[in-house]
Coordinates of C-alpha atoms in Angstrom, one line a residue:
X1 CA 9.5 24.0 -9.0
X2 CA 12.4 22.5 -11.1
X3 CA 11.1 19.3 -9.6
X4 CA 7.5 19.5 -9.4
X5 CA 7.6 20.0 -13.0
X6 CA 10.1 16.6 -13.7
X7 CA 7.6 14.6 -11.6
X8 CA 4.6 15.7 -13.6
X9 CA 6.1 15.5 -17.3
X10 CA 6.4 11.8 -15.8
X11 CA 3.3 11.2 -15.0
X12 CA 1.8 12.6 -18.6
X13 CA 4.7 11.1 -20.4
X14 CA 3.1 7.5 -18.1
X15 CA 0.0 7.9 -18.5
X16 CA 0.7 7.9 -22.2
X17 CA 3.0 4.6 -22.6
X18 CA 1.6 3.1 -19.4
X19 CA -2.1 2.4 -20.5
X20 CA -1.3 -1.2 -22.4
X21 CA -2.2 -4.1 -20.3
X22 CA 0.5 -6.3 -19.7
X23 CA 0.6 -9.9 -21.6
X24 CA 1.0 -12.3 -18.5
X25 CA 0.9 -15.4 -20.6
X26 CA 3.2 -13.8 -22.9
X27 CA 6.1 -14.0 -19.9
X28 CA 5.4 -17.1 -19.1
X29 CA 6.1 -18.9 -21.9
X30 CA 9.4 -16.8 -22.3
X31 CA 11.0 -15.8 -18.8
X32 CA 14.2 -14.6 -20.4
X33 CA 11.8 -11.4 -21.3
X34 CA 14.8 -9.1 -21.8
X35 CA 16.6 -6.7 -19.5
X36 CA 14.6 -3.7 -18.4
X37 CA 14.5 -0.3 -18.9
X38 CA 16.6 1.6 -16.7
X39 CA 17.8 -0.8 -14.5
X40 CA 19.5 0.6 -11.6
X41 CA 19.6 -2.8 -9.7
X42 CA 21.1 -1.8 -6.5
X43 CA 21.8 1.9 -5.9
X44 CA 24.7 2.8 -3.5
X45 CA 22.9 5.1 -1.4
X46 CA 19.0 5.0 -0.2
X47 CA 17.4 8.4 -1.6
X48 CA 14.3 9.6 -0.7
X49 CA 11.0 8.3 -2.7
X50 CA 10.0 11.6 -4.9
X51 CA 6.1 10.7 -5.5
X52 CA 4.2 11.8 -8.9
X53 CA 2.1 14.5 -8.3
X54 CA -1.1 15.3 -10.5
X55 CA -0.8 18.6 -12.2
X56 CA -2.5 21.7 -10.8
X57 CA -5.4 22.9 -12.6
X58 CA -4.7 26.6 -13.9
X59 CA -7.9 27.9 -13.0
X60 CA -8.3 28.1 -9.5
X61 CA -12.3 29.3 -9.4
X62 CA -15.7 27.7 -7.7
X63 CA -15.5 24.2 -6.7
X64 CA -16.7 22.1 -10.0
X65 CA -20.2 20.1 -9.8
X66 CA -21.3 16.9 -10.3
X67 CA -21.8 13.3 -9.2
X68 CA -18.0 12.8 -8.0
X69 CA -17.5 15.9 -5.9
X70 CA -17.9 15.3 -2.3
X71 CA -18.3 18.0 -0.3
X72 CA -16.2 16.6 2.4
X73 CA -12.7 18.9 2.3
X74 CA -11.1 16.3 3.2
X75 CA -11.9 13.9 0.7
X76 CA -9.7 14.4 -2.1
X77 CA -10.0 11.3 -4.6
X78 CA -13.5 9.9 -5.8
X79 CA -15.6 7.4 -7.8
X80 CA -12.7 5.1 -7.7
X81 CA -12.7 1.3 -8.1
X82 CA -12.4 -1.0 -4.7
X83 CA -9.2 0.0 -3.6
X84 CA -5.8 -1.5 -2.9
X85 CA -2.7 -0.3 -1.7
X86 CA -1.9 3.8 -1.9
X87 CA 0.6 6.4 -0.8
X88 CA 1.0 10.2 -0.5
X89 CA 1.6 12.1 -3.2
X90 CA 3.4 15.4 -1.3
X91 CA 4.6 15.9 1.9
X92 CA 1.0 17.2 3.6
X93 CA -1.1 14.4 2.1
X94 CA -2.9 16.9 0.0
X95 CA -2.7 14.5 -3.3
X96 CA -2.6 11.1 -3.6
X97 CA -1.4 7.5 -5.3
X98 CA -3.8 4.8 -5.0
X99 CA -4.3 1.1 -6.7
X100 CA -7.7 0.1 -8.0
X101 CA -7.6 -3.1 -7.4
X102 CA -10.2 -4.5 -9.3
X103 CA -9.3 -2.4 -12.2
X104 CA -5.4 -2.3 -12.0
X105 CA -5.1 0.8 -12.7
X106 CA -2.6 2.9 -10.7
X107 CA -4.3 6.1 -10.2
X108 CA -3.3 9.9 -8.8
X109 CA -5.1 12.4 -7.9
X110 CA -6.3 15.8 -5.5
X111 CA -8.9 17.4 -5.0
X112 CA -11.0 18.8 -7.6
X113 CA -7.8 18.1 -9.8
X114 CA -7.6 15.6 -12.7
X115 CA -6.9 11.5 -12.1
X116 CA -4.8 10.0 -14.5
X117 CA -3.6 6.5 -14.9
X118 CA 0.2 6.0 -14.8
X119 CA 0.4 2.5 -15.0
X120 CA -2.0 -0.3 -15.4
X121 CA -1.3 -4.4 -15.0
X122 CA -3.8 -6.6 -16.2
X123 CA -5.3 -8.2 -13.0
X124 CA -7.6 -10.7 -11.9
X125 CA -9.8 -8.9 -9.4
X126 CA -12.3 -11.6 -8.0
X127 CA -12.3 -12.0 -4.5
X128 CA -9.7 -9.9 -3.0
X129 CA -7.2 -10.0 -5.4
X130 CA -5.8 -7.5 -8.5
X131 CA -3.7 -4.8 -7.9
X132 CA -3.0 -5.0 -4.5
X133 CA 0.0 -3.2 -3.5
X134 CA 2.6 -1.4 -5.4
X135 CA 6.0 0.9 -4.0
X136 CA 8.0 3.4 -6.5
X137 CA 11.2 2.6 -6.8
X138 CA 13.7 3.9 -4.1
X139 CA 15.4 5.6 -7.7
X140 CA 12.3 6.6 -9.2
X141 CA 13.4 9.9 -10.1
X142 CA 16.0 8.3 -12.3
X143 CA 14.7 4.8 -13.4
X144 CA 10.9 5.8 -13.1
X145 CA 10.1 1.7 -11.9
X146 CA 7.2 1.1 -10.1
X147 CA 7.0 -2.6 -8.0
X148 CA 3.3 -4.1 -7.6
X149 CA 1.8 -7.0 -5.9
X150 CA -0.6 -8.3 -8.3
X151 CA -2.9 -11.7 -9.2
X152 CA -2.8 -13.2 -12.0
X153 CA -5.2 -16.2 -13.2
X154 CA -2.8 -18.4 -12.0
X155 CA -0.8 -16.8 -8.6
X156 CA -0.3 -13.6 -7.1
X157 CA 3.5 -12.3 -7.9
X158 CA 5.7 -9.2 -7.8
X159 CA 6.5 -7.1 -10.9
X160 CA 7.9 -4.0 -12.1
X161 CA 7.0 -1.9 -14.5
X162 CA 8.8 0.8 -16.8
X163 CA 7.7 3.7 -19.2
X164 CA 7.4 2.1 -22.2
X165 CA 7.9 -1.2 -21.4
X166 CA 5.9 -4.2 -20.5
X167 CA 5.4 -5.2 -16.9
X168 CA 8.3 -8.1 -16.0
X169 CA 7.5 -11.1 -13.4
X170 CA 10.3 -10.6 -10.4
X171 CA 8.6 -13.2 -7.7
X172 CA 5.8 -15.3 -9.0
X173 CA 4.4 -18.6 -7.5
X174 CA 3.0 -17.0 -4.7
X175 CA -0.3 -19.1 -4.0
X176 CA -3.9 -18.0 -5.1
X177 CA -7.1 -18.5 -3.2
X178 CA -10.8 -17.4 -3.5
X179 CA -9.6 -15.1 -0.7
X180 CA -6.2 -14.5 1.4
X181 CA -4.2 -12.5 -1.3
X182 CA -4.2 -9.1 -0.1
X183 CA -0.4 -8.3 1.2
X184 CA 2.0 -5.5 0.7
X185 CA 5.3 -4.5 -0.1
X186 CA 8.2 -2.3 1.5
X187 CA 11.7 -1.4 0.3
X188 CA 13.2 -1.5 3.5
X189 CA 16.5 -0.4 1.8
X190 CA 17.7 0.5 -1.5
X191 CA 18.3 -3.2 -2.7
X192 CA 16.0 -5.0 -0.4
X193 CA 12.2 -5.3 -1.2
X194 CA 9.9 -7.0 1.8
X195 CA 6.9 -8.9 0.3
X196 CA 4.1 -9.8 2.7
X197 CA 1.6 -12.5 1.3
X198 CA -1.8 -13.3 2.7
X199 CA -2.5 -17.5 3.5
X200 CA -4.6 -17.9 -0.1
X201 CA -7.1 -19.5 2.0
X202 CA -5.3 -22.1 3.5
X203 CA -3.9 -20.9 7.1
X204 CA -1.3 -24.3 6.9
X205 CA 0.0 -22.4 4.2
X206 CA 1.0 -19.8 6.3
X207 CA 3.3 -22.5 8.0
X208 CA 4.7 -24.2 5.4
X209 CA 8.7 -23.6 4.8
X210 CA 7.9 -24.7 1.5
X211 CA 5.2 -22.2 0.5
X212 CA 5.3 -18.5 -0.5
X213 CA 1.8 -18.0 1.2
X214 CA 1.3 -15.9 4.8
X215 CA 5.1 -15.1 4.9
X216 CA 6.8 -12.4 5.0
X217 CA 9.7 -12.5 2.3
X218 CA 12.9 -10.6 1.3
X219 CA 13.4 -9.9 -2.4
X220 CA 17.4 -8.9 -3.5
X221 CA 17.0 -10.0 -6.9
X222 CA 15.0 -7.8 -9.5
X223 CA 16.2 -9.6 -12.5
X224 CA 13.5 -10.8 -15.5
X225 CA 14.9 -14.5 -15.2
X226 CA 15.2 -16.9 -13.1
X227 CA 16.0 -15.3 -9.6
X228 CA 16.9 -17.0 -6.2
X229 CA 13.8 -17.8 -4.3
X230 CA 13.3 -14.6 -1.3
X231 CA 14.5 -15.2 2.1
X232 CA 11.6 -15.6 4.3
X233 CA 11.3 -13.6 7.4
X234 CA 8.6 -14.6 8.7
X235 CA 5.5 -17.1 8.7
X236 CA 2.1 -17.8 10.5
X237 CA 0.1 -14.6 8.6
X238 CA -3.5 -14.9 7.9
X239 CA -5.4 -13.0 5.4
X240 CA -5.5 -8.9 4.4
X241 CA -1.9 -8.6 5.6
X242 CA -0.7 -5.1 6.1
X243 CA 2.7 -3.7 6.5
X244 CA 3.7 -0.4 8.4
X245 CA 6.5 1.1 10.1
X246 CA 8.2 4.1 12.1
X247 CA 11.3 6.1 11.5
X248 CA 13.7 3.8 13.8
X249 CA 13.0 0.5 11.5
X250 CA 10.6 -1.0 13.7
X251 CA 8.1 -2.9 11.5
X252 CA 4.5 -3.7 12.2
X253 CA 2.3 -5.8 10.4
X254 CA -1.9 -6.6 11.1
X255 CA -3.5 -9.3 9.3
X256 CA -6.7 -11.1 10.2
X257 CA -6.9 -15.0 10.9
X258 CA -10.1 -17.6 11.3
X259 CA -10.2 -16.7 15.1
X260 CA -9.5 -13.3 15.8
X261 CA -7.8 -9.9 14.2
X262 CA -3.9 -9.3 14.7
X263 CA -1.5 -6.5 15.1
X264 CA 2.4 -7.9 15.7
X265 CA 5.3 -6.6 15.9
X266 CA 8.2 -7.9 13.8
X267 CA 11.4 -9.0 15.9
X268 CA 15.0 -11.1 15.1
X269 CA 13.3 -13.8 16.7
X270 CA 10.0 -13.9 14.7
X271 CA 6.7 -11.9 14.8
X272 CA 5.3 -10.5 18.4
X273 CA 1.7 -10.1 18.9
X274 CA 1.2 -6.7 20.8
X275 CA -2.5 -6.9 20.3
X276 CA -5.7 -9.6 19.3
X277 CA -9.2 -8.6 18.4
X278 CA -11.7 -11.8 19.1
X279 CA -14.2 -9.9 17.8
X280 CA -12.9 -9.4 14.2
X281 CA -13.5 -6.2 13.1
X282 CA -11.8 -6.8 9.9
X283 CA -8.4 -5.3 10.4
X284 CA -7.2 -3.7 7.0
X285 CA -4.7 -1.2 7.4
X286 CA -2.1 0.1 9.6
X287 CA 0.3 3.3 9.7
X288 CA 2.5 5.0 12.3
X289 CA 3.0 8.7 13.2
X290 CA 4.3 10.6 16.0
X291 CA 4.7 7.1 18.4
X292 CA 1.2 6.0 17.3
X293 CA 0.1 3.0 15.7
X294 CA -3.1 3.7 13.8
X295 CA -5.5 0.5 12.1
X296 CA -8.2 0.7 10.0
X297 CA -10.6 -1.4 10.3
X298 CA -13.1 -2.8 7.2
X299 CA -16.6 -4.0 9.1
X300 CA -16.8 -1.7 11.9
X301 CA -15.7 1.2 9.7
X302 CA -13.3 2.5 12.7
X303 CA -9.5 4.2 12.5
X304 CA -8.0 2.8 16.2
X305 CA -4.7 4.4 17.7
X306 CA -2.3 2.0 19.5
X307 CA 0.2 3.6 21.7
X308 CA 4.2 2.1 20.0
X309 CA 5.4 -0.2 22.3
X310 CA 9.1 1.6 23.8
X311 CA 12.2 -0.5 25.9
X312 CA 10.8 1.6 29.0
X313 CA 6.9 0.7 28.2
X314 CA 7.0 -2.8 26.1
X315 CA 3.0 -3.3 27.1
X316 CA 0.5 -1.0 24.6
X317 CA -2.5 0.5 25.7
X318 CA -5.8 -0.8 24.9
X319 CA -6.6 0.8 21.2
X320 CA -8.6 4.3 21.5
X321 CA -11.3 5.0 18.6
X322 CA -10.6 8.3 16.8
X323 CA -13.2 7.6 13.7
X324 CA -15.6 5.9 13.7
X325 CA -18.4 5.3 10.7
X326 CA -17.9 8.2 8.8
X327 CA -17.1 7.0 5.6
X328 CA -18.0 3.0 5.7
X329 CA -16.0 0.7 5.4
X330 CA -12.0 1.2 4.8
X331 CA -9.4 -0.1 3.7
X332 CA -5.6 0.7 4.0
X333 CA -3.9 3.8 5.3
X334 CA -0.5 5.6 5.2
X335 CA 1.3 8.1 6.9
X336 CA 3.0 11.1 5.0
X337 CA 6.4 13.3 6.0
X338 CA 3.8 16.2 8.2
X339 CA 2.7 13.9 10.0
X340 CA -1.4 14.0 7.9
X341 CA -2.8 10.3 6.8
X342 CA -4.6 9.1 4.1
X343 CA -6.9 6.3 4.5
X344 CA -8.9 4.5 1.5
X345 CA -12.7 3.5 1.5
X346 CA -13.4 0.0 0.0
X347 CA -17.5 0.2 0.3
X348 CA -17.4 -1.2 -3.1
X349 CA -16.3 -4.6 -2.1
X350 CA -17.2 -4.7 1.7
X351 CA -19.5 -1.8 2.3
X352 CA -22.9 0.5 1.3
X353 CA -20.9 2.8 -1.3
X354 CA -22.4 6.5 -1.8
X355 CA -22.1 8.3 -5.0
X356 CA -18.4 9.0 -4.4
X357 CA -17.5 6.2 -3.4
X358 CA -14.7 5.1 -3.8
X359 CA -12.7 7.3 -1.9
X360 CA -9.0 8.8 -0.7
X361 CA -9.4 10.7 2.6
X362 CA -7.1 13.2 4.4
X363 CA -6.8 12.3 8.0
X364 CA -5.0 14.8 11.0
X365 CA -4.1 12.0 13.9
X366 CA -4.9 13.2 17.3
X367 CA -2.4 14.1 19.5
X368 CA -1.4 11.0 22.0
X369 CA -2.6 11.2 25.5
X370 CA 0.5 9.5 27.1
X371 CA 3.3 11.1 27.9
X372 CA 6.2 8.9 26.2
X373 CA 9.5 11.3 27.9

């Protein structure tokens, strides 16, 4: 309790500093923008994520009315802008964390609960850019920073925000395109911060040591200034890049490219395709529970479960459907601690939205068929 009340005084005590726009061109004429606020650079020990919760409404009586309930139980966000990036906000999925991307407006909510905006980054949301990703500090009960992939006028680029601060530039130059800037990020330790980056349009890009587009990129240094250019990872990725992984380490990425849909597996030695699509169904999303890999998918409207690949079975099944066109067309998905998903619509950008859309769905993974002892 002693913590459920911390994380919501946060997320008031945000939604009240946090609703400023950042000045962008403001921190690019002066990149010596000052040192942040509770800095915490580089933790000694990895704690787990706490995630800001929306209060619970006192009154617990009939179900409220009007044009953004959906009667769906498990739908539990609505009328939100085209989504980017989002996360759980509890242990069983019930509430949620999820980026507007057009808006950039970083959003929680539950059902039939409040939303409330705890940060918001001034975005440039054509195409499929704006808020795209974000990732709470691995500290963020202490330092209360919160990382985000964003596009700017002039690039996409990684900052952090603080309460009461300004948002800060920690990677910029990443190439902008028409399309191609959707990516993610992942603190794959306390001190290391993996930034995936679509192509920006241009799939040579993607193979080019000397540009930030369709890598995948390691980020040690979260200073304001000038900071060391990331270690790259990887290259080759296309567009709509998507990052996932299980409780070993093992890291998956999908991303689409001009002749077919991808989901790879990421090794010492580079990236490892484990599966194509030809027929480009618009991969979007991708999430692992319980030695599944699940992928959303954006124009056939489906949720697909991949069987993980092991040392004893290296070779995946072919994908199984588990939902299919029940809420249009979606965008990414995550995995929480029970095991329960949440998936995001974007019918907004890339679908026939209803009333409610955009929405945050609650999603119980079926049980794998194949016997992995």
């Amino acid at each position: 309790m002693r913590l459920w009340a911390l994380l919501t005084g946060a997320i008031m005590l945000a939604a009240v500093v946090l609703t400023g726009c950042a000045d962008f061109s403001a921190q690019d004429r002066d990149r010596a923008a000052g040192d942040f606020s509770a800095n915490n650079d580089a933790p000694q020990n990895q704690q787990q994520t706490p995630t800001p919760e929306p209060s619970t409404p006192e009154n617990q009586g009939p179900p409220p009315t009007g044009p953004c309930v959906d009667p769906d139980p498990q739908v539990i966000a609505t009328c939100l802008a085209s989504t980017g990036g989002l996360m759980p906000g509890d242990d069983q999925a019930t509430t949620t964390v999820v980026a507007e991307r057009t808006t950039g407006k970083l959003i929680t909510a539950k059902r039939y609960g409040p939303q409330r905006a705890i940060a918001s980054f001034d975005v440039d949301g054509s195409g499929d850019g704006g808020l795209v990703d974000f990732a709470l500090s691995p500290t963020y009960s202490q330092d209360r920073l919160i990382y985000a992939l964003i596009t700017t006028p002039s690039d996409n680029r990684v900052v952090r925000i603080a309460p009461g601060d300004v948002a800060k530039p920690i990677l910029t130059g990443i190439p902008k395109g028409a399309t191609g800037n959707m990516g993610a990020l992942y603190f794959r330790s306390p001190t290391e911060l993996l930034v995936a980056t679509g192509d920006a349009g241009d799939p040579s890009a993607a193979a080019n040591p000397a540009s930030l587009a369709g890598k995948l990129l390691s980020v040690t240094s979260f200073g304001s200034g000038a900071n060391p250019p990331p270690k790259v990872v990887a290259s080759g990725f296309g567009s709509n890049v998507a990052l996932c992984h299980n409780d070993t380490g093992a890291l998956y990425v999908a991303d689409r490219t001009s002749t077919e849909d991808r989901l790879q597996i990421v090794e010492s030695a580079g990236p490892k395709v484990l599966w194509t699509w030809p027929d480009k169904p618009d991969v979007a999303g991708c999430a692992v529970s319980s030695g599944q890999i699940f992928v959303t998918t954006t124009r056939t409207q489906q949720i697909l479960a991949l069987t993980e690949p092991t040392r004893e079975k290296p070779t995946i099944t072919p994908p199984a459907v588990v939902l299919e066109k029940r809420y249009g067309a979606l965008g990414r998905i995550v995995s929480s601690a029970s095991g329960a998903m949440l998936f995001a619509t974007v019918n907004k950008a890339s679908g026939k939205p209803v009333a409610t859309d955009d929405r945050v769905v609650r999603f119980i993974p079926p049980a794998s068929s194949e016997n992995r002892t």
